[in-house]
PDB file of C-alpha atoms in Angstrom:
ATOM      1  CA  UNK O  23     -64.900 170.529 -34.102  1.00 48.00           C
ATOM      2  CA  UNK O  24     -65.197 171.481 -37.754  1.00 47.00           C
ATOM      3  CA  UNK O  25     -62.632 173.613 -39.522  1.00 48.00           C
ATOM      4  CA  UNK O  26     -65.141 176.450 -39.817  1.00 50.00           C
ATOM      5  CA  UNK O  27     -65.478 176.696 -36.057  1.00 49.00           C
ATOM      6  CA  UNK O  28     -61.786 177.239 -35.381  1.00 48.00           C
ATOM      7  CA  UNK O  29     -60.459 180.719 -34.803  1.00 48.00           C
ATOM      8  CA  UNK O  30     -57.675 181.875 -37.057  1.00 47.00           C
ATOM      9  CA  UNK O  31     -54.339 182.747 -35.538  1.00 48.00           C
ATOM     10  CA  UNK O  32     -52.435 185.892 -36.484  1.00 48.00           C
ATOM     11  CA  UNK O  33     -50.443 184.234 -39.276  1.00 45.00           C
ATOM     12  CA  UNK O  34     -53.534 182.536 -40.698  1.00 47.00           C
ATOM     13  CA  UNK O  35     -55.730 185.647 -40.839  1.00 47.00           C
ATOM     14  CA  UNK O  36     -53.840 187.295 -43.671  1.00 47.00           C
ATOM     15  CA  UNK O  37     -52.865 184.114 -45.498  1.00 47.00           C
ATOM     16  CA  UNK O  38     -54.228 183.605 -48.991  1.00 45.00           C
ATOM     17  CA  UNK O  39     -56.113 180.390 -49.681  1.00 45.00           C
ATOM     18  CA  UNK O  40     -53.741 177.755 -50.984  1.00 46.00           C
ATOM     19  CA  UNK O  41     -50.671 179.575 -49.714  1.00 45.00           C
ATOM     20  CA  UNK O  42     -49.815 176.987 -47.094  1.00 46.00           C
ATOM     21  CA  UNK O  43     -46.202 175.954 -47.384  1.00 47.00           C
ATOM     22  CA  UNK O  44     -45.280 178.960 -49.533  1.00 48.00           C
ATOM     23  CA  UNK O  45     -42.179 180.743 -48.341  1.00 48.00           C
ATOM     24  CA  UNK O  46     -42.811 184.161 -46.806  1.00 48.00           C
ATOM     25  CA  UNK O  47     -42.122 187.105 -49.081  1.00 50.00           C
ATOM     26  CA  UNK O  48     -39.466 188.691 -46.854  1.00 51.00           C
ATOM     27  CA  UNK O  49     -36.272 189.883 -48.523  1.00 48.00           C
ATOM     28  CA  UNK O  50     -33.651 187.149 -48.559  1.00 46.00           C
ATOM     29  CA  UNK O  51     -30.053 188.218 -48.060  1.00 54.00           C
ATOM     30  CA  UNK O  52     -28.387 184.829 -48.531  1.00 57.00           C
ATOM     31  CA  UNK O  53     -27.787 184.173 -52.258  1.00 56.00           C
ATOM     32  CA  UNK O  54     -27.972 180.401 -51.790  1.00 62.00           C
ATOM     33  CA  UNK O  55     -31.358 180.707 -50.090  1.00 64.00           C
ATOM     34  CA  UNK O  56     -32.555 183.077 -52.807  1.00 63.00           C
ATOM     35  CA  UNK O  57     -31.462 180.617 -55.502  1.00 74.00           C
ATOM     36  CA  UNK O  58     -33.216 177.791 -53.673  1.00 80.00           C
ATOM     37  CA  UNK O  59     -36.433 179.794 -53.321  1.00 83.00           C
ATOM     38  CA  UNK O  60     -36.328 180.760 -57.007  1.00 84.00           C
ATOM     39  CA  UNK O  61     -35.761 177.124 -58.009  1.00 85.00           C
ATOM     40  CA  UNK O  62     -38.812 176.063 -55.991  1.00 88.00           C
ATOM     41  CA  UNK O  63     -40.935 178.895 -57.407  1.00 89.00           C
ATOM     42  CA  UNK O  64     -40.031 178.068 -61.018  1.00 90.00           C
ATOM     43  CA  UNK O  65     -40.449 174.319 -60.496  1.00 88.00           C
ATOM     44  CA  UNK O  66     -43.849 174.873 -58.919  1.00 91.00           C
ATOM     45  CA  UNK O  67     -44.916 177.074 -61.840  1.00 92.00           C
ATOM     46  CA  UNK O  68     -43.803 174.419 -64.329  1.00 90.00           C
ATOM     47  CA  UNK O  69     -45.591 171.605 -62.500  1.00 92.00           C
ATOM     48  CA  UNK O  70     -49.005 172.573 -63.885  1.00 93.00           C
ATOM     49  CA  UNK O  71     -49.872 171.138 -67.333  1.00 93.00           C
ATOM     50  CA  UNK O  72     -51.970 174.183 -68.222  1.00 92.00           C
ATOM     51  CA  UNK O  73     -49.015 176.482 -67.562  1.00 93.00           C
ATOM     52  CA  UNK O  74     -46.776 174.317 -69.723  1.00 93.00           C
ATOM     53  CA  UNK O  75     -49.340 174.603 -72.539  1.00 92.00           C
ATOM     54  CA  UNK O  76     -49.454 178.363 -72.049  1.00 92.00           C
ATOM     55  CA  UNK O  77     -45.660 178.551 -72.239  1.00 92.00           C
ATOM     56  CA  UNK O  78     -45.652 176.513 -75.457  1.00 91.00           C
ATOM     57  CA  UNK O  79     -48.135 178.927 -77.056  1.00 90.00           C
ATOM     58  CA  UNK O  80     -46.085 181.949 -75.994  1.00 91.00           C
ATOM     59  CA  UNK O  81     -42.830 180.359 -77.189  1.00 89.00           C
ATOM     60  CA  UNK O  82     -44.169 179.917 -80.747  1.00 87.00           C
ATOM     61  CA  UNK O  83     -45.237 183.539 -80.928  1.00 82.00           C
ATOM     62  CA  UNK O  84     -48.824 183.444 -79.708  1.00 73.00           C
ATOM     63  CA  UNK O  85     -48.164 185.905 -76.902  1.00 76.00           C
ATOM     64  CA  UNK O  86     -51.484 187.742 -76.955  1.00 81.00           C
ATOM     65  CA  UNK O  87     -53.427 186.484 -73.939  1.00 86.00           C
ATOM     66  CA  UNK O  88     -56.741 186.432 -75.794  1.00 82.00           C
ATOM     67  CA  UNK O  89     -55.294 184.093 -78.414  1.00 84.00           C
ATOM     68  CA  UNK O  90     -53.835 181.795 -75.765  1.00 87.00           C
ATOM     69  CA  UNK O  91     -57.160 181.703 -73.930  1.00 86.00           C
ATOM     70  CA  UNK O  92     -59.058 180.750 -77.082  1.00 85.00           C
ATOM     71  CA  UNK O  93     -56.592 178.000 -77.974  1.00 85.00           C
ATOM     72  CA  UNK O  94     -56.720 176.450 -74.518  1.00 86.00           C
ATOM     73  CA  UNK O  95     -60.428 176.950 -73.891  1.00 86.00           C
ATOM     74  CA  UNK O  96     -60.011 178.332 -70.368  1.00 87.00           C
ATOM     75  CA  UNK O  97     -61.800 181.250 -68.747  1.00 89.00           C
ATOM     76  CA  UNK O  98     -60.190 184.675 -68.584  1.00 88.00           C
ATOM     77  CA  UNK O  99     -59.901 184.381 -64.799  1.00 91.00           C
ATOM     78  CA  UNK O 100     -58.143 181.013 -65.042  1.00 91.00           C
ATOM     79  CA  UNK O 101     -55.721 182.286 -67.665  1.00 90.00           C
ATOM     80  CA  UNK O 102     -55.031 185.394 -65.584  1.00 90.00           C
ATOM     81  CA  UNK O 103     -54.190 183.243 -62.563  1.00 93.00           C
ATOM     82  CA  UNK O 104     -51.783 181.054 -64.538  1.00 94.00           C
ATOM     83  CA  UNK O 105     -50.129 184.042 -66.226  1.00 92.00           C
ATOM     84  CA  UNK O 106     -49.562 185.727 -62.872  1.00 93.00           C
ATOM     85  CA  UNK O 107     -47.933 182.566 -61.504  1.00 93.00           C
ATOM     86  CA  UNK O 108     -45.637 182.347 -64.533  1.00 93.00           C
ATOM     87  CA  UNK O 109     -44.782 186.027 -64.209  1.00 93.00           C
ATOM     88  CA  UNK O 110     -44.177 185.663 -60.457  1.00 92.00           C
ATOM     89  CA  UNK O 111     -41.723 182.852 -61.207  1.00 91.00           C
ATOM     90  CA  UNK O 112     -39.973 185.135 -63.694  1.00 91.00           C
ATOM     91  CA  UNK O 113     -40.588 182.854 -66.669  1.00 92.00           C
ATOM     92  CA  UNK O 114     -42.560 185.408 -68.681  1.00 92.00           C
ATOM     93  CA  UNK O 115     -43.045 189.144 -68.855  1.00 91.00           C
ATOM     94  CA  UNK O 116     -46.445 190.712 -69.391  1.00 91.00           C
ATOM     95  CA  UNK O 117     -46.921 193.975 -71.258  1.00 91.00           C
ATOM     96  CA  UNK O 118     -50.214 195.805 -71.430  1.00 89.00           C
ATOM     97  CA  UNK O 119     -51.299 197.385 -74.703  1.00 85.00           C
ATOM     98  CA  UNK O 120     -54.606 199.095 -74.003  1.00 87.00           C
ATOM     99  CA  UNK O 121     -57.144 196.349 -73.291  1.00 86.00           C
ATOM    100  CA  UNK O 122     -54.791 193.634 -74.449  1.00 86.00           C
ATOM    101  CA  UNK O 123     -51.984 191.872 -72.628  1.00 88.00           C
ATOM    102  CA  UNK O 124     -49.019 190.397 -74.459  1.00 89.00           C
ATOM    103  CA  UNK O 125     -46.690 187.829 -72.944  1.00 91.00           C
ATOM    104  CA  UNK O 126     -43.088 187.059 -73.811  1.00 91.00           C
ATOM    105  CA  UNK O 127     -40.685 184.374 -72.660  1.00 91.00           C
ATOM    106  CA  UNK O 128     -38.029 185.677 -70.261  1.00 91.00           C
ATOM    107  CA  UNK O 129     -34.973 183.923 -71.752  1.00 90.00           C
ATOM    108  CA  UNK O 130     -32.542 185.006 -69.030  1.00 89.00           C
ATOM    109  CA  UNK O 131     -34.683 183.401 -66.319  1.00 86.00           C
ATOM    110  CA  UNK O 132     -34.941 180.179 -68.324  1.00 88.00           C
ATOM    111  CA  UNK O 133     -31.163 180.036 -68.785  1.00 89.00           C
ATOM    112  CA  UNK O 134     -30.640 180.597 -65.059  1.00 86.00           C
ATOM    113  CA  UNK O 135     -33.113 177.850 -64.190  1.00 86.00           C
ATOM    114  CA  UNK O 136     -31.444 175.399 -66.562  1.00 88.00           C
ATOM    115  CA  UNK O 137     -28.036 176.280 -65.086  1.00 87.00           C
ATOM    116  CA  UNK O 138     -29.393 175.634 -61.561  1.00 84.00           C
ATOM    117  CA  UNK O 139     -30.672 172.231 -62.630  1.00 86.00           C
ATOM    118  CA  UNK O 140     -27.385 171.355 -64.350  1.00 89.00           C
ATOM    119  CA  UNK O 141     -25.477 172.333 -61.213  1.00 86.00           C
ATOM    120  CA  UNK O 142     -27.433 169.692 -59.289  1.00 85.00           C
ATOM    121  CA  UNK O 143     -26.073 166.891 -61.486  1.00 86.00           C
ATOM    122  CA  UNK O 144     -22.929 165.089 -60.341  1.00 81.00           C
TER     123      UNK O 144
END
């Protein structure tokens, strides 16, 4: 039977496309589990070459989303998706200024991520 013909179960009905394997967004009380989830979220955000390019543009002061989009040659929808993933991971902050959106590197999150990675080394 084709995938289209299968009925969705309760957990699949509300799932977003591409969200398979993503940890549920329930509050986590265990700090170790929270740190692990954050590490995975940040690593996943950094695994996309387009997002790395976006971060490089923001880091050198080109934080206006329109400027980043023009430099990279991506659609507004694609840039919006990548920016939301970077913001979700805590790597950037987005600030609206009328019709424009400005992005800034979240230095504290970067320092925490680097510290997590260093802690993994023997």
